[in-house]
PDB file of C-alpha atoms in Angstrom:
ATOM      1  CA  UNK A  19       1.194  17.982 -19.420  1.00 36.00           C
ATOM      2  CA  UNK A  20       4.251  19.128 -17.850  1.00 47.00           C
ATOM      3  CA  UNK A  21       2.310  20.549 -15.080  1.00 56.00           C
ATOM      4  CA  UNK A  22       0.980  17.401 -13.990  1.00 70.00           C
ATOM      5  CA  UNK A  23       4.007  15.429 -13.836  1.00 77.00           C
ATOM      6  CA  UNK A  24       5.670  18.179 -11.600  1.00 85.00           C
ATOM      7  CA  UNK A  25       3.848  16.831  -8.310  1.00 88.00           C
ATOM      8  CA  UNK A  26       4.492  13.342  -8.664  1.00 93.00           C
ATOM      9  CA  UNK A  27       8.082  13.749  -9.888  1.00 94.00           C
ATOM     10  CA  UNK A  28       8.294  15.931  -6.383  1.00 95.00           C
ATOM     11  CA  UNK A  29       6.726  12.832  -4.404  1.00 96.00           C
ATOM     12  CA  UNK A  30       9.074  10.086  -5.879  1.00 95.00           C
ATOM     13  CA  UNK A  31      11.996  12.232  -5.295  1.00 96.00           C
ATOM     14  CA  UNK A  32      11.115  12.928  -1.592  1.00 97.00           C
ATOM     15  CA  UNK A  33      10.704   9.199  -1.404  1.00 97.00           C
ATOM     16  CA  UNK A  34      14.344   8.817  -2.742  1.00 97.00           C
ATOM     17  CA  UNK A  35      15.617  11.771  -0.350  1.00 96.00           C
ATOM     18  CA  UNK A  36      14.899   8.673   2.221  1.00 96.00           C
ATOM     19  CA  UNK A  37      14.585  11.626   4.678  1.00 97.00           C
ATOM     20  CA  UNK A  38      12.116  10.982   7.323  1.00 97.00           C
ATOM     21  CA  UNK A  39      11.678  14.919   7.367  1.00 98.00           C
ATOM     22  CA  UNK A  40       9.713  14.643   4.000  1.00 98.00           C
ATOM     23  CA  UNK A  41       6.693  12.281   5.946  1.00 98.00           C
ATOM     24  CA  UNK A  42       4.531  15.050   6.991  1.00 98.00           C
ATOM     25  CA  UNK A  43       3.810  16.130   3.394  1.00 97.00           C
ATOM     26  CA  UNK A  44       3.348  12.893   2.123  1.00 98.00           C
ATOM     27  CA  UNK A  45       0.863  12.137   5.285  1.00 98.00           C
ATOM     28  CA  UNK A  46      -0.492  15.475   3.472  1.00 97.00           C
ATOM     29  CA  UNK A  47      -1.109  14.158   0.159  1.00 97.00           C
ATOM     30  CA  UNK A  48      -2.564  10.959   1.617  1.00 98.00           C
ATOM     31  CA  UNK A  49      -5.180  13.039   3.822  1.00 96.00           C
ATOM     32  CA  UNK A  50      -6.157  15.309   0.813  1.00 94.00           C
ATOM     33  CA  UNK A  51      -8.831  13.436  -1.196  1.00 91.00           C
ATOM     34  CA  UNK A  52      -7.962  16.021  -3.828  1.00 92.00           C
ATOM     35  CA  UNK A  53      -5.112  14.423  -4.589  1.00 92.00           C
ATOM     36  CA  UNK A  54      -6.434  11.774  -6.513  1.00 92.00           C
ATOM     37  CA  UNK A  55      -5.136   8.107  -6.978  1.00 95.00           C
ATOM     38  CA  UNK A  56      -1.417   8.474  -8.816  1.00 95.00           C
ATOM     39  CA  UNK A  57      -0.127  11.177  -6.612  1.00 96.00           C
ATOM     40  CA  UNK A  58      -1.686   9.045  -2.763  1.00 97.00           C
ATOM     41  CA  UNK A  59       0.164   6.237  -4.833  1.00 98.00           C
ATOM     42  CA  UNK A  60       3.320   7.711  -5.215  1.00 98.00           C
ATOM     43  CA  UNK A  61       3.815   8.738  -1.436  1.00 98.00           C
ATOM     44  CA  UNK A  62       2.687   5.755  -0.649  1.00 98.00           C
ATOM     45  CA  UNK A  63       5.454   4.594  -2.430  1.00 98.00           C
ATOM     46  CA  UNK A  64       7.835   7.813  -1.180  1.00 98.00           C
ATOM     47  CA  UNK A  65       7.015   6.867   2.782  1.00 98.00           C
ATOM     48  CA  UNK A  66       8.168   2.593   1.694  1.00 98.00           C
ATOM     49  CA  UNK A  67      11.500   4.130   0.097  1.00 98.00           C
ATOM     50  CA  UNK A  68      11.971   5.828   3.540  1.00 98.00           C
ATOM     51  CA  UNK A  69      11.253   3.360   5.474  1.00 98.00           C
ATOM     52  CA  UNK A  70       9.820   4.829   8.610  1.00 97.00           C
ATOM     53  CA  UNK A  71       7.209   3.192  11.054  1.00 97.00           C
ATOM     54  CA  UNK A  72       5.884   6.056  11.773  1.00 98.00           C
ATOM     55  CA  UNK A  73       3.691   5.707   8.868  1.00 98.00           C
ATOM     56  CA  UNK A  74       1.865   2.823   9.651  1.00 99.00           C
ATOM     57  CA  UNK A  75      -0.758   4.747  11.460  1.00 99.00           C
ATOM     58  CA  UNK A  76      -1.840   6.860   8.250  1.00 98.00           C
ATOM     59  CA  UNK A  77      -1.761   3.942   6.161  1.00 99.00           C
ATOM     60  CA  UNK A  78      -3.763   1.853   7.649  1.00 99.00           C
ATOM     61  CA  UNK A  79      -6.298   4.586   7.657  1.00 98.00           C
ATOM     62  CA  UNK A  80      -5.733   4.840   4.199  1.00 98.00           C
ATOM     63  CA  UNK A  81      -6.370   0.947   3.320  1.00 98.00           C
ATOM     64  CA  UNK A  82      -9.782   1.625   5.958  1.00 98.00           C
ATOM     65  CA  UNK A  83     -11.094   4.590   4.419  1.00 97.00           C
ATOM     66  CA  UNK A  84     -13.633   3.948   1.447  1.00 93.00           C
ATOM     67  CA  UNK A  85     -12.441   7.024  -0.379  1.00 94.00           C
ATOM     68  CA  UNK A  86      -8.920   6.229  -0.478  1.00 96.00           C
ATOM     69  CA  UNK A  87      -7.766   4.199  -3.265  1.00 96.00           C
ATOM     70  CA  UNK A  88      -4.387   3.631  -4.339  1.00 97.00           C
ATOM     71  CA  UNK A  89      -4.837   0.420  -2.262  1.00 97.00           C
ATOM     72  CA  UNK A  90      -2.241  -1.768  -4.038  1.00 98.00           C
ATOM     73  CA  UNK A  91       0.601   0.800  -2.523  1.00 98.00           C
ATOM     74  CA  UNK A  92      -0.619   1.157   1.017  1.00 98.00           C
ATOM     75  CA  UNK A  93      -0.862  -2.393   1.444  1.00 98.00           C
ATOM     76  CA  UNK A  94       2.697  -2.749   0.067  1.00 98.00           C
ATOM     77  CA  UNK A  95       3.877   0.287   2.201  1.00 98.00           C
ATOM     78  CA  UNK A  96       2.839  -1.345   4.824  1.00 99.00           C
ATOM     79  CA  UNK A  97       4.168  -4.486   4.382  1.00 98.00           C
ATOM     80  CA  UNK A  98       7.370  -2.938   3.971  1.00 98.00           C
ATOM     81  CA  UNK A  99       6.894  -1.591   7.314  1.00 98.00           C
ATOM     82  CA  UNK A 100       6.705  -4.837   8.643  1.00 98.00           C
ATOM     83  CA  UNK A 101       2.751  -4.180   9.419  1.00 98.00           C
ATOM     84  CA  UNK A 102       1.084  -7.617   9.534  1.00 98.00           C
ATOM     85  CA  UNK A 103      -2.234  -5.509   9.625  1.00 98.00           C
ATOM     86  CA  UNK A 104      -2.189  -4.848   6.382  1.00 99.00           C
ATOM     87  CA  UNK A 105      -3.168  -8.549   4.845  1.00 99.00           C
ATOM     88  CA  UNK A 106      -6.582  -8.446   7.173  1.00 99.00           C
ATOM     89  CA  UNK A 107      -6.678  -4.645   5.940  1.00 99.00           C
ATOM     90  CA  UNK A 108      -6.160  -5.101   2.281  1.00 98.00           C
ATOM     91  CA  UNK A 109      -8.567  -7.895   2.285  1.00 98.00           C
ATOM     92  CA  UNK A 110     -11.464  -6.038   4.164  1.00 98.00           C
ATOM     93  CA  UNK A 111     -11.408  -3.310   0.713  1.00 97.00           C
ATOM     94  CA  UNK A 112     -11.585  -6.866  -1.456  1.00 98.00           C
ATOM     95  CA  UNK A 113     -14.686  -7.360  -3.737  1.00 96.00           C
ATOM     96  CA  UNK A 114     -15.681  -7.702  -7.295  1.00 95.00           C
ATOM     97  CA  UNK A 115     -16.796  -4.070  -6.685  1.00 94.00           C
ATOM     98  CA  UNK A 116     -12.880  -3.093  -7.112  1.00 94.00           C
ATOM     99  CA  UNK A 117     -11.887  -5.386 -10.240  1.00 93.00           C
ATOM    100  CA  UNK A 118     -12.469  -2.865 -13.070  1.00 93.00           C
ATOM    101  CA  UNK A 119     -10.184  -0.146 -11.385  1.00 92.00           C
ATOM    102  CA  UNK A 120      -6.566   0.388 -10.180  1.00 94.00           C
ATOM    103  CA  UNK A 121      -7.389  -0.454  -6.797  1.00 92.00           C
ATOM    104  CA  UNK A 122      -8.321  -3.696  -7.599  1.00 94.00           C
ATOM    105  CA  UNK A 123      -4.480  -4.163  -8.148  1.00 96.00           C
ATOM    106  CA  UNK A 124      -4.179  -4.890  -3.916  1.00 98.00           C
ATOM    107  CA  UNK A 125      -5.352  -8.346  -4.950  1.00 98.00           C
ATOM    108  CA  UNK A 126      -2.522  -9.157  -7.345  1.00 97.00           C
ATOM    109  CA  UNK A 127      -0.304  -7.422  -4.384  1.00 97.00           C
ATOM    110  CA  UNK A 128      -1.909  -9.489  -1.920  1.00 98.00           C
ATOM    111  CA  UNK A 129      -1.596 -12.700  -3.635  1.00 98.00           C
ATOM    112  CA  UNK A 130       1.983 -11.879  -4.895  1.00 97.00           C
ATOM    113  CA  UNK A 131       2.637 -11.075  -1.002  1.00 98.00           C
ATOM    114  CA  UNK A 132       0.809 -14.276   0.471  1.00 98.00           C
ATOM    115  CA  UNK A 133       1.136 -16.714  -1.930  1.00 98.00           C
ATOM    116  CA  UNK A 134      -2.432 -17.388  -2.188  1.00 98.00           C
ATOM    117  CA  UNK A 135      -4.820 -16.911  -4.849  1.00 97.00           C
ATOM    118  CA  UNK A 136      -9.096 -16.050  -3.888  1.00 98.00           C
ATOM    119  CA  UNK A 137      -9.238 -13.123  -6.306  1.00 97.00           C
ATOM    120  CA  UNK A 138     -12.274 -10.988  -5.416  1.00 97.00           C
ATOM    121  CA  UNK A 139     -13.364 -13.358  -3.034  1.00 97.00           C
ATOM    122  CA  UNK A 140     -13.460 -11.618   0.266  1.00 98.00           C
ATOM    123  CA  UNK A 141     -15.226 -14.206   1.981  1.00 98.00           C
ATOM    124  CA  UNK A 142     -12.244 -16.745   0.966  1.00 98.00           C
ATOM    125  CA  UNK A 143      -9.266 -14.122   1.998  1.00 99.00           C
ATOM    126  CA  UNK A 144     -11.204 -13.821   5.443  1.00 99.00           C
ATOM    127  CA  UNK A 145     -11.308 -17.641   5.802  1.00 99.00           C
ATOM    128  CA  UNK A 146      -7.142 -18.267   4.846  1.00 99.00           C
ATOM    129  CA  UNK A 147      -6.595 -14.956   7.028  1.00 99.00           C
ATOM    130  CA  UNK A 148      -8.261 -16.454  10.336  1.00 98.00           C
ATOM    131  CA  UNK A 149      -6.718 -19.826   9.563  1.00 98.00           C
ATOM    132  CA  UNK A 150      -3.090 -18.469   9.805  1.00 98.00           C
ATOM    133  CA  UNK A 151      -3.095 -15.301  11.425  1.00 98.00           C
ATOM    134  CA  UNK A 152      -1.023 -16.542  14.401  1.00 98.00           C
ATOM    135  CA  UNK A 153       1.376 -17.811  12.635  1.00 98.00           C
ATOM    136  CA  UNK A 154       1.731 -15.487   9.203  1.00 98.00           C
ATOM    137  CA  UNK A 155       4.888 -13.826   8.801  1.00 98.00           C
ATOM    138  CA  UNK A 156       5.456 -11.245   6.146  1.00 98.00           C
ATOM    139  CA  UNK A 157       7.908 -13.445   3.418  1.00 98.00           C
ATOM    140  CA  UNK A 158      11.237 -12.410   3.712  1.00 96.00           C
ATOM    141  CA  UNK A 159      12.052 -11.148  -0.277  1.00 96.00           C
ATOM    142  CA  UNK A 160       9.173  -8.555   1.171  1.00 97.00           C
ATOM    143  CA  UNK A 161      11.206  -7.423   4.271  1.00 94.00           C
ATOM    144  CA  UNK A 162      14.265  -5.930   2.228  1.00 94.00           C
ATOM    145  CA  UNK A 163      14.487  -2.292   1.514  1.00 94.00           C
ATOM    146  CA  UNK A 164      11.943  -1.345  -0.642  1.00 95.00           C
ATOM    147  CA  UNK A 165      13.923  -1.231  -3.859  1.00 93.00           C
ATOM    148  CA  UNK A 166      15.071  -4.453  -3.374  1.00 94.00           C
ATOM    149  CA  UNK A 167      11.308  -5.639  -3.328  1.00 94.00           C
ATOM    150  CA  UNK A 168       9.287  -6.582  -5.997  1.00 92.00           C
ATOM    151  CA  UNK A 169       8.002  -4.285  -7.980  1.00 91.00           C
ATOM    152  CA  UNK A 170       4.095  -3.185  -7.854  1.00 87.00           C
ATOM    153  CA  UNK A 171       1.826  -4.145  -9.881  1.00 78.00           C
TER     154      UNK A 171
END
């Protein structure tokens, strides 16, 4: 047991390190389908606590990529980053496909994060989305430091 915590006790605390010298191996761990969901999930969470733009390439990647699927923490990475992309993002992985697993979480972080409430409705997300994409701005409780944010899940 020990041996699996080891990794993801390694991830938080490069998060906490908020050293942006720690982003290339947590871009790693979010390349490496190997990694499974918990440890992509904690440096998602790990490149939020640092706080560094310089992300938002690989995690929008991550939110597009159908094998990826800590979903719930890439979105809020993102929106930590200030990344507006990631509410059209997040919604494009929405479906009732998704409900039964972790990653259907990104709905409850999309609806804590908008203020709306579709579910698994993709159809409905992509409806609000196009109705106030010009004039959306991520809320501001969800532009503090990430520890100051509320919580996931």
């Amino acid at each position: 047991m020990r041996r699996r915590a080891e990794p993801r006790l390694a991830l938080i605390a490069l998060g906490w390190s908020k050293n942006e010298r720690a982003l290339p191996k947590l871009v790693e761990v979010l390349e490496e389908e190997n990694f499974g969901y918990w440890p992509r999930a904690d440096a998602c969470d790990a490149i939020a606590r640092i706080g560094s733009p310089k992300a938002i390439p690989v995690l929008r990647k991550c939110l597009k990529s159908e094998t990826f699927h800590a979903l719930p923490n890439a979105f809020r990475a993102l929106v930590a980053l200030g990344d507006r992309e990631a509410v059209p993002l997040a919604v494009a992985r929405v479906g009732p496909e998704i409900e039964a697993y972790n990653s259907g979480s990104v709905v409850r972080e999309l609806e804590k994060v908008t203020g709306q409430s579709f579910g698994f409705e993709r159809q409905r997300w992509q409806e609000w989305w196009k109705s106030v994409e010009s004039e959306w701005q991520i809320p501001e409780e969800f532009r503090k430091p990430w520890d100051q944010q509320p919580a996931v899940y």
